[in-house]
mmCIF file of C-alpha atoms in Angstrom:
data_model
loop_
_atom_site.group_PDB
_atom_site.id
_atom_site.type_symbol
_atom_site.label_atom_id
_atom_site.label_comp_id
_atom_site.label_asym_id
_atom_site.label_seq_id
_atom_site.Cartn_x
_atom_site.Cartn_y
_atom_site.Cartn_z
ATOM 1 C CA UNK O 1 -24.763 -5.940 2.237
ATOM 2 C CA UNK O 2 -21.694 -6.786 0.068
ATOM 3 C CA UNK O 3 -20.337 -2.937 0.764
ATOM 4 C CA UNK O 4 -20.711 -4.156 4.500
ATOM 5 C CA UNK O 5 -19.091 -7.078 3.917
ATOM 6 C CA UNK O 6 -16.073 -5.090 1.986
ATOM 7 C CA UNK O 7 -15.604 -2.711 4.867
ATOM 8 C CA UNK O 8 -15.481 -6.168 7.456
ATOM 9 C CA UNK O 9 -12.784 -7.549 5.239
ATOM 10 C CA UNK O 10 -10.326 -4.701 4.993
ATOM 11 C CA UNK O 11 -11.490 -3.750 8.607
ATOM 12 C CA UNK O 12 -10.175 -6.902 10.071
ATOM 13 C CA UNK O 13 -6.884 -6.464 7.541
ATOM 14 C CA UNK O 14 -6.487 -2.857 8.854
ATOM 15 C CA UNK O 15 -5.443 -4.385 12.334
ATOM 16 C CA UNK O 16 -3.059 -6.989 11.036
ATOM 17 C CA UNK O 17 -1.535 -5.807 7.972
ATOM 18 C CA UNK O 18 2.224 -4.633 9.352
ATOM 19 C CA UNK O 19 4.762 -4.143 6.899
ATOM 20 C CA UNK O 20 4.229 -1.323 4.724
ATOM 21 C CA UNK O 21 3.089 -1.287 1.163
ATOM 22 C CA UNK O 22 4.656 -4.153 -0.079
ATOM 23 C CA UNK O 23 3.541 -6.307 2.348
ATOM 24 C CA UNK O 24 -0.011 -5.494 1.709
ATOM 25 C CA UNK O 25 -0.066 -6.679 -1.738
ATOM 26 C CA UNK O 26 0.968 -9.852 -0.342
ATOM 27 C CA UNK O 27 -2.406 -9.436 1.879
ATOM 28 C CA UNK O 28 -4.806 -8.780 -0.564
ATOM 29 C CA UNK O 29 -3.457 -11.348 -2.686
ATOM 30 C CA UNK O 30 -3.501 -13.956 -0.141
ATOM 31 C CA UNK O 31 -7.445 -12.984 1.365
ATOM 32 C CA UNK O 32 -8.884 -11.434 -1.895
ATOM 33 C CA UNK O 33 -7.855 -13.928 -4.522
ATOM 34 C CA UNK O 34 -6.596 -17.119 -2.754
ATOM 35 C CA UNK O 35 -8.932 -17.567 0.245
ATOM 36 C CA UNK O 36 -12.064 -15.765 -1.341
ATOM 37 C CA UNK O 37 -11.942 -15.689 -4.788
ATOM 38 C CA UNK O 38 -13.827 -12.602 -5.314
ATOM 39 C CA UNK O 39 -11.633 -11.480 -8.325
ATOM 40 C CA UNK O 40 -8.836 -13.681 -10.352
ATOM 41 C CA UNK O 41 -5.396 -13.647 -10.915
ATOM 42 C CA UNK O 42 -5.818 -11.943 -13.958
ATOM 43 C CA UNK O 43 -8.063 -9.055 -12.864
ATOM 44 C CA UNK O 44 -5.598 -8.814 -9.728
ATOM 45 C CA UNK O 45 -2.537 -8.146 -11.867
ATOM 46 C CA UNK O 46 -4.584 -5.542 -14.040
ATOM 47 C CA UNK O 47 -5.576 -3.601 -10.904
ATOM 48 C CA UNK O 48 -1.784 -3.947 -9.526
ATOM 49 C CA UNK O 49 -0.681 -2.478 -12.653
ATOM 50 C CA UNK O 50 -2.802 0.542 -12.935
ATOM 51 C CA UNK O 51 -1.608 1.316 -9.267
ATOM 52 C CA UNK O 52 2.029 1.175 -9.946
ATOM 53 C CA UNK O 53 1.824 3.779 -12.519
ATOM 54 C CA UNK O 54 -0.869 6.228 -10.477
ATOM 55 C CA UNK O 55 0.264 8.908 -7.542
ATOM 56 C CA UNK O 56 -0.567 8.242 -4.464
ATOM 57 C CA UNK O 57 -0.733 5.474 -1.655
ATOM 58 C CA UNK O 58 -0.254 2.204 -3.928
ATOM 59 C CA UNK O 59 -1.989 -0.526 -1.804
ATOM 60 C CA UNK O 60 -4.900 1.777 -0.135
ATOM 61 C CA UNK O 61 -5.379 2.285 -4.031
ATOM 62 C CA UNK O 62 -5.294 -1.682 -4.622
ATOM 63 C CA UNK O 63 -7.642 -1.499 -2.060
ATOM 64 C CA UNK O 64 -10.406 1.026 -3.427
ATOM 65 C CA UNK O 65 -9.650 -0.978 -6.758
ATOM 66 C CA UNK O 66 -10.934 -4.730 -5.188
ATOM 67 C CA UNK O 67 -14.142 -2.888 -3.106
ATOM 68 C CA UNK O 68 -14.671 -1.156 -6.415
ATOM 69 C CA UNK O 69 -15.072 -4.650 -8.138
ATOM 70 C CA UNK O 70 -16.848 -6.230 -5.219
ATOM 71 C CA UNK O 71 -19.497 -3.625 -4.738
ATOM 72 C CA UNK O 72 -19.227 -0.876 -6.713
ATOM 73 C CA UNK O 73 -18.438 2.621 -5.551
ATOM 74 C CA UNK O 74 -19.984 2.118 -2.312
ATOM 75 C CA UNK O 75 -17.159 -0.968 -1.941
ATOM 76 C CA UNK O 76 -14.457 1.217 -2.472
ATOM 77 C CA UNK O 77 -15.468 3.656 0.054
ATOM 78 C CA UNK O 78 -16.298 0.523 2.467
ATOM 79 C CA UNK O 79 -12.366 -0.609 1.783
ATOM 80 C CA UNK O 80 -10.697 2.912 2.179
ATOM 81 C CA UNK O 81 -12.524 3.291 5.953
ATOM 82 C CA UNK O 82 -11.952 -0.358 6.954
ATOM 83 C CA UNK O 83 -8.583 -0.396 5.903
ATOM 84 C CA UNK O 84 -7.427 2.849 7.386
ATOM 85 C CA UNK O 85 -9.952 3.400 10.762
ATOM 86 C CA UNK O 86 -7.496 0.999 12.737
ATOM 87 C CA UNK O 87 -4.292 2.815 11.567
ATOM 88 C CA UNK O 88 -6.234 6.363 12.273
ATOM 89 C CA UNK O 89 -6.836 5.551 15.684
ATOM 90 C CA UNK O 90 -3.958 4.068 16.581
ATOM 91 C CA UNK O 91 -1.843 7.187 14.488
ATOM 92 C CA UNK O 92 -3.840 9.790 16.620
ATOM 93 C CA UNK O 93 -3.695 8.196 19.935
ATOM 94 C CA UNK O 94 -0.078 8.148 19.313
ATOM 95 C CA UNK O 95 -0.313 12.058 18.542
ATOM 96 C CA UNK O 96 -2.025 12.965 21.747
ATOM 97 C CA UNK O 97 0.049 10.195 24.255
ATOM 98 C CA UNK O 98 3.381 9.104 22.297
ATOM 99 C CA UNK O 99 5.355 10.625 25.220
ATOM 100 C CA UNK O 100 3.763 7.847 27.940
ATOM 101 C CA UNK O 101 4.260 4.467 25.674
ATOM 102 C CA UNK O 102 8.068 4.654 25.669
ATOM 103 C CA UNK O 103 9.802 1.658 26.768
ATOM 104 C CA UNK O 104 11.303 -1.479 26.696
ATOM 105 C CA UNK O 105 7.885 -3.106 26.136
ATOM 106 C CA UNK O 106 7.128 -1.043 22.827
ATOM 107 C CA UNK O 107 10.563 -1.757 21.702
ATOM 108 C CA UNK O 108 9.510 -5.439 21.560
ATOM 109 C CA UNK O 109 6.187 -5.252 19.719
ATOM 110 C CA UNK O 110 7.982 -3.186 17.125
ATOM 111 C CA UNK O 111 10.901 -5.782 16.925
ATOM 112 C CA UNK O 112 8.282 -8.662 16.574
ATOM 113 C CA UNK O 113 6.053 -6.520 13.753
ATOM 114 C CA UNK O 114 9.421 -6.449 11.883
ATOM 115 C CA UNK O 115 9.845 -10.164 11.728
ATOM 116 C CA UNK O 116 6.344 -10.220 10.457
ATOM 117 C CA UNK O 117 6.923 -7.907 7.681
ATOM 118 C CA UNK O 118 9.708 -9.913 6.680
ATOM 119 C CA UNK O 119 7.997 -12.975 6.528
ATOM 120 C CA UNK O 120 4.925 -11.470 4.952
ATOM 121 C CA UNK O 121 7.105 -9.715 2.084
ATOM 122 C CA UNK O 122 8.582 -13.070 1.559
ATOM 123 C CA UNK O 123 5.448 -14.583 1.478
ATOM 124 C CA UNK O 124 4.293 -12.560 -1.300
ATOM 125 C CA UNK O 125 7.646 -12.414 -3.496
ATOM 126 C CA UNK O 126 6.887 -16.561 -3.551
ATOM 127 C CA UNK O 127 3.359 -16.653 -4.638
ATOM 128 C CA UNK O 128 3.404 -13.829 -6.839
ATOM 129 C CA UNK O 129 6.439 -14.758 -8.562
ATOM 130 C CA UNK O 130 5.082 -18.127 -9.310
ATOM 131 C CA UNK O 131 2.273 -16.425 -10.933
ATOM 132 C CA UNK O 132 3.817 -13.070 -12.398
ATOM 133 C CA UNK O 133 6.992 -14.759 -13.562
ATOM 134 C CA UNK O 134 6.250 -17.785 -15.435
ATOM 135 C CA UNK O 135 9.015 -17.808 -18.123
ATOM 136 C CA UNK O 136 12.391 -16.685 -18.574
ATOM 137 C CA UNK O 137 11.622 -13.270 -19.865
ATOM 138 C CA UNK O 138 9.471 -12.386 -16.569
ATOM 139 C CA UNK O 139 11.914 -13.761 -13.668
ATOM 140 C CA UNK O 140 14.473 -11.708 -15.809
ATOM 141 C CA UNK O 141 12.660 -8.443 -15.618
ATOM 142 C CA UNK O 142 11.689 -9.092 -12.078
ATOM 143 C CA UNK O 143 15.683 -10.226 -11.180
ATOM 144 C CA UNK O 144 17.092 -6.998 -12.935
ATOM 145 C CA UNK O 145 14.463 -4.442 -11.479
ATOM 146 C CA UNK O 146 15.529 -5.676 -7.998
ATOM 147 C CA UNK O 147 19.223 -5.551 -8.830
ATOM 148 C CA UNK O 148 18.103 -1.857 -10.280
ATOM 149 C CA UNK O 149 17.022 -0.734 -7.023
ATOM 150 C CA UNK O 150 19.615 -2.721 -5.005
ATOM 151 C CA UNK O 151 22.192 -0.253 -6.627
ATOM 152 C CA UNK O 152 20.155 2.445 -6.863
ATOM 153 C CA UNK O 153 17.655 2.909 -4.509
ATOM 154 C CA UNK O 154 14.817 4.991 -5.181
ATOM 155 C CA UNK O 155 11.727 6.482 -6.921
ATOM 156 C CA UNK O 156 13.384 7.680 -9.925
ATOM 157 C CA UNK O 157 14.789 3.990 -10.737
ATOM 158 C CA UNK O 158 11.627 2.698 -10.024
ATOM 159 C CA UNK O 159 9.616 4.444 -12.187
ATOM 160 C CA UNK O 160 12.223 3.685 -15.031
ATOM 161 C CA UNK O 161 12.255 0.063 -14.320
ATOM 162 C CA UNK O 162 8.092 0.028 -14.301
ATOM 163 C CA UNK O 163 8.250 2.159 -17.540
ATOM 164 C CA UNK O 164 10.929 -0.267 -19.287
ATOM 165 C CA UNK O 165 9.336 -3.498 -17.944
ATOM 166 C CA UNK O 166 6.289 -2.464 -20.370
ATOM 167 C CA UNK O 167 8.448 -1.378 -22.858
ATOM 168 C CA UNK O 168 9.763 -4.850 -23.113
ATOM 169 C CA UNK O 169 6.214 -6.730 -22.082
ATOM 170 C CA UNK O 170 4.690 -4.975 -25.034
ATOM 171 C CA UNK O 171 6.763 -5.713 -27.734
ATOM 172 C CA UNK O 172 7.572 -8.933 -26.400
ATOM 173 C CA UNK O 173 5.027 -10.269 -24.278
ATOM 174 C CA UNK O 174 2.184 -9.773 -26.133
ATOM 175 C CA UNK O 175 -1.054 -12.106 -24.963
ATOM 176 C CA UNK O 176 -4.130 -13.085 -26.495
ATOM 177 C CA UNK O 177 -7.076 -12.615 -23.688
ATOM 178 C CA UNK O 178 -9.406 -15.189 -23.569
ATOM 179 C CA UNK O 179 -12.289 -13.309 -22.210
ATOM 180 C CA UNK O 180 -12.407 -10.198 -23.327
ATOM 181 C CA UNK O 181 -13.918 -7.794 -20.201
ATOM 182 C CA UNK O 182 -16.087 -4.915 -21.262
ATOM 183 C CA UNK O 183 -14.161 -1.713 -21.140
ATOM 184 C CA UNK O 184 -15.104 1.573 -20.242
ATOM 185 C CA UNK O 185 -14.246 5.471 -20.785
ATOM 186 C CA UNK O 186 -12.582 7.414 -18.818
ATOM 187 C CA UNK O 187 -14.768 8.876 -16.066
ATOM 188 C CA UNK O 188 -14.552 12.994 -16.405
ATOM 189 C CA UNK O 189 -15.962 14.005 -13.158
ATOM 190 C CA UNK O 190 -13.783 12.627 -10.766
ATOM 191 C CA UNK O 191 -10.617 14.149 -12.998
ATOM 192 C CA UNK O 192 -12.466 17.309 -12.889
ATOM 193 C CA UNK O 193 -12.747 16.857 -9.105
ATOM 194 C CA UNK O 194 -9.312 15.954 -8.403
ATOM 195 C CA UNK O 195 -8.019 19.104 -10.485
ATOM 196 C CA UNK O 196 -10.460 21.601 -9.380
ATOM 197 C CA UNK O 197 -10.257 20.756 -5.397
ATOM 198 C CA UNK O 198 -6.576 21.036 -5.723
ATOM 199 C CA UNK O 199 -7.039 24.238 -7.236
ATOM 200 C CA UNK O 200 -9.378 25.360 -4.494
ATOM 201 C CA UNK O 201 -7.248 24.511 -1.891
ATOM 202 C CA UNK O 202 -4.615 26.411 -3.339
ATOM 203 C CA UNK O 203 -5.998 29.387 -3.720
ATOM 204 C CA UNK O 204 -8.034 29.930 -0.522
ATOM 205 C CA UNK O 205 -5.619 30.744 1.791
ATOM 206 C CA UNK O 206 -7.857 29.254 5.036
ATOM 207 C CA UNK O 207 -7.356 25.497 3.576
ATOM 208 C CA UNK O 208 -3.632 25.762 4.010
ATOM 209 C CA UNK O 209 -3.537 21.934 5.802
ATOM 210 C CA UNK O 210 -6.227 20.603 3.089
ATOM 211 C CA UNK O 211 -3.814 22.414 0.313
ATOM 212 C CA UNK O 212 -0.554 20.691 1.959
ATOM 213 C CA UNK O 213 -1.824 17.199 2.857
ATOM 214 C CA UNK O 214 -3.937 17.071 -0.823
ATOM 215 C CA UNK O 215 -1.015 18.232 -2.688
ATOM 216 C CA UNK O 216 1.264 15.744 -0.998
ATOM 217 C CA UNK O 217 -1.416 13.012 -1.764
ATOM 218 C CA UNK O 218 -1.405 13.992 -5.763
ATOM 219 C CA UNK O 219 2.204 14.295 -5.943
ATOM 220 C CA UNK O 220 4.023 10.947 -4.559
ATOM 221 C CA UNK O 221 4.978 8.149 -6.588
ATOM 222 C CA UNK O 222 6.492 5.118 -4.757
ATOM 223 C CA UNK O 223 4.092 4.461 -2.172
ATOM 224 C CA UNK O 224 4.388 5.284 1.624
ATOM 225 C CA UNK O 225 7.827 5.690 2.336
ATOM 226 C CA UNK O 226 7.936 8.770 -0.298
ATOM 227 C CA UNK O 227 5.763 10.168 1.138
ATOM 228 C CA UNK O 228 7.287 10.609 4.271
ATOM 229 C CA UNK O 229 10.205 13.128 3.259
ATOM 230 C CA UNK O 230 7.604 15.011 0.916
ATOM 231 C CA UNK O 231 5.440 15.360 4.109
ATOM 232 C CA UNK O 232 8.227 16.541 6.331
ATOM 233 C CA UNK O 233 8.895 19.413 3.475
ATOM 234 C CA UNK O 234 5.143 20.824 3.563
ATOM 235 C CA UNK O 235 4.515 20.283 7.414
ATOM 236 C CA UNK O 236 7.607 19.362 8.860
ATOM 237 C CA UNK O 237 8.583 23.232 10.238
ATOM 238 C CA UNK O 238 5.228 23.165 12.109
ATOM 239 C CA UNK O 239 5.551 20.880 14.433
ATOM 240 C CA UNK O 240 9.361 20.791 14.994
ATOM 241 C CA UNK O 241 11.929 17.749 14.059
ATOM 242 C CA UNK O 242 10.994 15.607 16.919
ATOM 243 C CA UNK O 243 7.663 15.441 16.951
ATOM 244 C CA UNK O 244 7.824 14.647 13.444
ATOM 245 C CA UNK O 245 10.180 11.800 13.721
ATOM 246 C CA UNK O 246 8.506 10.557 16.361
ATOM 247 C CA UNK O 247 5.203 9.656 13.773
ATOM 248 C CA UNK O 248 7.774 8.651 11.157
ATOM 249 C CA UNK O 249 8.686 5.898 13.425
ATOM 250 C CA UNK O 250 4.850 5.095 14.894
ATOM 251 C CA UNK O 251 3.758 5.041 10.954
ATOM 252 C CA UNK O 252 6.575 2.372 10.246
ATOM 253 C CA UNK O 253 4.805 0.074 13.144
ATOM 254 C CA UNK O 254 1.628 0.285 13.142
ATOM 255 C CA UNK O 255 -0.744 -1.686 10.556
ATOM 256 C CA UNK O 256 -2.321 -0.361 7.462
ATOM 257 C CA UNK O 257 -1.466 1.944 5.052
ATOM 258 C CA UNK O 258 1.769 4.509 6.014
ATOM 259 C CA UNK O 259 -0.515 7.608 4.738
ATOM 260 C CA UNK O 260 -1.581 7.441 8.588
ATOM 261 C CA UNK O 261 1.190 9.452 9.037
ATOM 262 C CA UNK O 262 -1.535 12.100 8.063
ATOM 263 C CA UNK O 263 -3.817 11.021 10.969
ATOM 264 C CA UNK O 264 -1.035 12.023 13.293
ATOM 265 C CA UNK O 265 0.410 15.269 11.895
ATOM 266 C CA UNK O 266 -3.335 16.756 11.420
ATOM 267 C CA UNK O 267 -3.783 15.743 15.232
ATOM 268 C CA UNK O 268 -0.528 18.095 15.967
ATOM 269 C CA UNK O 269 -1.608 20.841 13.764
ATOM 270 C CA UNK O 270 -5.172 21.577 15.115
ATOM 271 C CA UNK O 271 -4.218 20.792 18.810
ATOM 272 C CA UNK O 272 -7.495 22.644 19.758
ATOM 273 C CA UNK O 273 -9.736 19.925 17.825
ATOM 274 C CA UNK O 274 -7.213 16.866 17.211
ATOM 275 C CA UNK O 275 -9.661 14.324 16.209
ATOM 276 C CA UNK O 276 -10.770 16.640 13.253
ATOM 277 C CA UNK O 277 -7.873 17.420 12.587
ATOM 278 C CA UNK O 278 -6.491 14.097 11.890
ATOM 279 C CA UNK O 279 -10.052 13.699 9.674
ATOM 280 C CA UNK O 280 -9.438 16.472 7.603
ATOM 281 C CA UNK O 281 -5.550 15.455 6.641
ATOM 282 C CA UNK O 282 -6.225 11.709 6.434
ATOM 283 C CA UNK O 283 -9.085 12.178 3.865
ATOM 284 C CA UNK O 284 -6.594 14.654 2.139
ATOM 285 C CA UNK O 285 -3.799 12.729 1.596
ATOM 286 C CA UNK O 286 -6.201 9.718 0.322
ATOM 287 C CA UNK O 287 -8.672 11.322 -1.583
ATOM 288 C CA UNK O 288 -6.021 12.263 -4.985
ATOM 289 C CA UNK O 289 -5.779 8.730 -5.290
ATOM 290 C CA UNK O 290 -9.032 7.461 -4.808
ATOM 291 C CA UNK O 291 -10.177 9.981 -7.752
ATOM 292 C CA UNK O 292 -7.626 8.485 -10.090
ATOM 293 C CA UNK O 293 -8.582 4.821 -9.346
ATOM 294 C CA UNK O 294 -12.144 5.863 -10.043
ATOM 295 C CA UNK O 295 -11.776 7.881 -13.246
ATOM 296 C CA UNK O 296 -9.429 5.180 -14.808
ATOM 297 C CA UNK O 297 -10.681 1.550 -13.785
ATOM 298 C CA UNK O 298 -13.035 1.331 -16.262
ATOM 299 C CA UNK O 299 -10.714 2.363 -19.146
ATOM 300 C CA UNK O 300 -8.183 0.714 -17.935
ATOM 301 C CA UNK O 301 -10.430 -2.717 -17.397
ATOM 302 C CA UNK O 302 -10.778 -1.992 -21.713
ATOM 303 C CA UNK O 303 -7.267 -1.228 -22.026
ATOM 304 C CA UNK O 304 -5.778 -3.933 -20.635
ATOM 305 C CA UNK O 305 -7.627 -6.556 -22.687
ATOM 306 C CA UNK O 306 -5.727 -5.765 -25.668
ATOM 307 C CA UNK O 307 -2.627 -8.194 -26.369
ATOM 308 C CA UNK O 308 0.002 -5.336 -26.579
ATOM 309 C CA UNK O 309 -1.233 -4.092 -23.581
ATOM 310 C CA UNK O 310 -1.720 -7.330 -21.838
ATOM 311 C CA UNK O 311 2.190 -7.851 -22.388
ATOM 312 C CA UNK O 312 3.334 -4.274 -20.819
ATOM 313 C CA UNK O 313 1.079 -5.516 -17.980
ATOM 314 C CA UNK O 314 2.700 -9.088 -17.417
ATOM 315 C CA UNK O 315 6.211 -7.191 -18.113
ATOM 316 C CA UNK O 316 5.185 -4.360 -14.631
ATOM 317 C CA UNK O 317 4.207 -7.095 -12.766
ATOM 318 C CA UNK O 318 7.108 -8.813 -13.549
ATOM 319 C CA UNK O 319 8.649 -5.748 -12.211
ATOM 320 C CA UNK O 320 6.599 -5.171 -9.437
ATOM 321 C CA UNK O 321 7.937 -9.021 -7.913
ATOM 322 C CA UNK O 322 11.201 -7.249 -8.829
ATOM 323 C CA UNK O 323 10.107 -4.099 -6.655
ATOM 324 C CA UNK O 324 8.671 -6.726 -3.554
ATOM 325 C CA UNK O 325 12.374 -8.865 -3.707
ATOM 326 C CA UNK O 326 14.146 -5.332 -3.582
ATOM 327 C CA UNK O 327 12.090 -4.087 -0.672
ATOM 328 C CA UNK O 328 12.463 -7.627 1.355
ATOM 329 C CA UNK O 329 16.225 -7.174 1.382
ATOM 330 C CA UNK O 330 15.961 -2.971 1.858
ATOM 331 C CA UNK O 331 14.429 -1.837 4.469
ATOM 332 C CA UNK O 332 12.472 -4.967 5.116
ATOM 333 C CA UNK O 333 15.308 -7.510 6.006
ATOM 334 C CA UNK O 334 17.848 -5.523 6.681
ATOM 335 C CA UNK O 335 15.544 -3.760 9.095
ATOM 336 C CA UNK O 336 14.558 -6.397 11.230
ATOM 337 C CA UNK O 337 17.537 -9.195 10.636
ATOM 338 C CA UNK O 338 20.437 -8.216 13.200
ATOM 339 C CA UNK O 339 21.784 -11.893 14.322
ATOM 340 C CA UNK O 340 21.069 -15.582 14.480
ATOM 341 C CA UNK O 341 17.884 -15.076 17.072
ATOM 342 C CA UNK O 342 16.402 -12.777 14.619
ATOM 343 C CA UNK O 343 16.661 -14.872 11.681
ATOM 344 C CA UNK O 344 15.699 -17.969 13.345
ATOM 345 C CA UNK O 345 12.395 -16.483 14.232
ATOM 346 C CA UNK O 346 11.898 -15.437 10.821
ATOM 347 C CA UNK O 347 12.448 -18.872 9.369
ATOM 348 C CA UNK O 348 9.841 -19.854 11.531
ATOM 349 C CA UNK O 349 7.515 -17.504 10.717
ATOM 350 C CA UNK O 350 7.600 -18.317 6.741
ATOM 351 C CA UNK O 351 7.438 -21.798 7.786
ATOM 352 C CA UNK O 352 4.369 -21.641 9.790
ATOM 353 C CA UNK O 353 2.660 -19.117 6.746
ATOM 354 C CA UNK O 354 3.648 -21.350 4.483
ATOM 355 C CA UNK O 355 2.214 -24.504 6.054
ATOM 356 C CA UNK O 356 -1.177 -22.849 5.945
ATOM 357 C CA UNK O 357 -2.169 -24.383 9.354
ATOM 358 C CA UNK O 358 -1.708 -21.189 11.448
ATOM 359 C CA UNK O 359 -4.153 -18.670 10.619
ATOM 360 C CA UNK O 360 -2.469 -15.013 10.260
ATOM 361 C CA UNK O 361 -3.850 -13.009 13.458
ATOM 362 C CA UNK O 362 -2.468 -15.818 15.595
ATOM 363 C CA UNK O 363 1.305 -15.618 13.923
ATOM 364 C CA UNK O 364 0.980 -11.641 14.133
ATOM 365 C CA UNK O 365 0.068 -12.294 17.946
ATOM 366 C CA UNK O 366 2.832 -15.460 18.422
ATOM 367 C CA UNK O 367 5.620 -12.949 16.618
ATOM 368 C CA UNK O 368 4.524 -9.498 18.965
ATOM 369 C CA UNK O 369 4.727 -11.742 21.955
ATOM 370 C CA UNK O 370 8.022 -13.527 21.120
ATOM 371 C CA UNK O 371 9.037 -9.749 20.559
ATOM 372 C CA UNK O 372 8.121 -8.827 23.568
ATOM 373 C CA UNK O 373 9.805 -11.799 25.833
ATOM 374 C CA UNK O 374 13.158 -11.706 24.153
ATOM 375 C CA UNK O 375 13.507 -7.992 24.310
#
């Protein structure tokens, strides 16, 4: 029953979460630890910081992370297909029809999703920079890791900025934990797994779109908009420019994580059998980091209890608020803020968030349909 109830709670998210990665922390934060409480602030910023530093898609990997807690192994499965089903379908339908759904009226929806992501990202800097950055030290990291990336962009600075945020954290932000949580070891099988799959598909030459979506999976740091490019490289000269810039864009507006991408481009590949297709890449791009989160939890769970390392966590999350200001400026804001009309609707929509008297489906439906009208 509680894997049930996992898979109903990241099913329902899977439809509403627009925005892309960043936003989606901002989700979970708001549903996991503010309206249900099934794990605290504390254990949320340990998960967030063992994500940050893994391959793969960030937030899906948040994601297996709270099922994980919740219910066990079973849980995490239960989050990874609630969370993603809605962006499959949608991702594949898009695949097999994209060429019909041009028009003014999809313009609109996409135009309204990007005032939503806007408001959500903002949403999120607030309430986790209240929590993540309660001295000087903290809003410091998080101000210079977003000036970092404001100057210059990209994966490379962000890994530097996560890796001296916990520098700093650990010699100067070390914390005494107050309740110690039993650790762990590091879990061997699903290491050996995630090597020895990888190695499989590399060497049998008939798993050429398991090889390419698994490696892809295993080797991007930064969340979903890396792995867009690194996609393009593998698969991109199969399916021709267009086609594949046509899913870049339908993975940018459509809810849930960006891996979907992989729903669409397996769809393209195996026109013969599209639905199994899109299976066979989506569960390939995911399942690197879904391994990872499940070999390390535990030891991280240990890990993290111990004061040095309880300071290089509260300096990444520092840097992660950092990461979620940079991103609501570029491409967030930037993306979706073009004049006065467009701001004023996003004001409203951080107002009406804020006030905690709209519930979220109906501002994702009042922000689509206000899309919609004015375009």
């Amino acid at each position: 029953m509680q894997a049930w109830r996992v898979f109903r709670e990241f099913f329902l998210l899977g439809w509403i979460s627009f925005g892309g990665p960043a936003a989606h922390v901002g989700y979970f934060h708001r549903r996991f630890v503010t309206s249900l409480g099934w794990l605290d602030e504390d254990e949320f910023a340990r998960l967030l910081a063992l994500t940050q530093f893994l391959p793969g898609p960030a937030s899906s990997q948040l994601g297996f992370a709270i099922g994980r807690h919740r219910a066990g192994l079973a849980g995490a499965v239960a989050a990874f297909l609630g969370f993603t089903l809605p962006s499959f379908g949608i991702m594949v339908l898009v695949a097999l029809f994209a060429a019909r759904w041009a028009g003014d009226g999809l313009d609109g929806v996409v135009r309204g999703l990007k005032w939503l992501a806007v408001v959500v990202v903002a949403d999120a800097v607030w309430n986790m920079g209240r929590r993540f950055c309660p001295d000087t030290l903290t809003r410091g990291l998080a101000l210079a890791t977003a000036v970092l990336l404001w100057w210059w962009p990209g994966v490379v600075t962000q890994l530097l900025a996560l890796l001296l945020a916990a520098a700093i954290g650990c010699g100067w932000l070390k914390r005494t934990v107050e309740t110690m949580p039993e650790g762990g070891a590091i879990r061997v099988r699903p290491l050996v797994l995630f090597a020895g799959l990888w190695l499989l598909f590399a060497l049998v030459g008939g798993f050429w779109l398991l090889r390419d979506f698994y490696s892809a999976g295993a080797l991007v740091f930064g969340g979903g908009h890396v792995v867009l490019p690194l996609l393009q490289g593998f698969v991109g000269d199969r399916i021709g420019t267009d086609a594949f810039l046509t899913g870049y864009a339908a993975a940018q507006a459509v809810p849930g994580p960006m891996f979907s991408l992989a729903a669409y481009l397996g769809a393209l590949l195996m026109p013969t059998a599209p639905w199994s297709g899109a299976a066979l890449a989506t569960v390939a791009i995911f399942l690197p980091g879904f391994l990872l989160v499940w070999a390390l939890a535990d030891a991280w769970r240990g890990l993290a209890s111990r004061p040095a390392m309880a300071g290089a966590i509260a300096g990444v999350n520092a840097a992660v608020v950092g990461l979620l200001l940079a991103a609501l400026y570029d491409p967030v804001f930037r993306s979706a803020v073009a004049g006065g009309g467009d701001l004023a609707m996003v004001v409203m929509g951080v107002v009406l968030l804020r006030s905690g008297k709209v519930p979220l489906l109906a501002l994702v439906l009042l922000m689509v349909g206000a899309g919609v009208v004015i375009s």
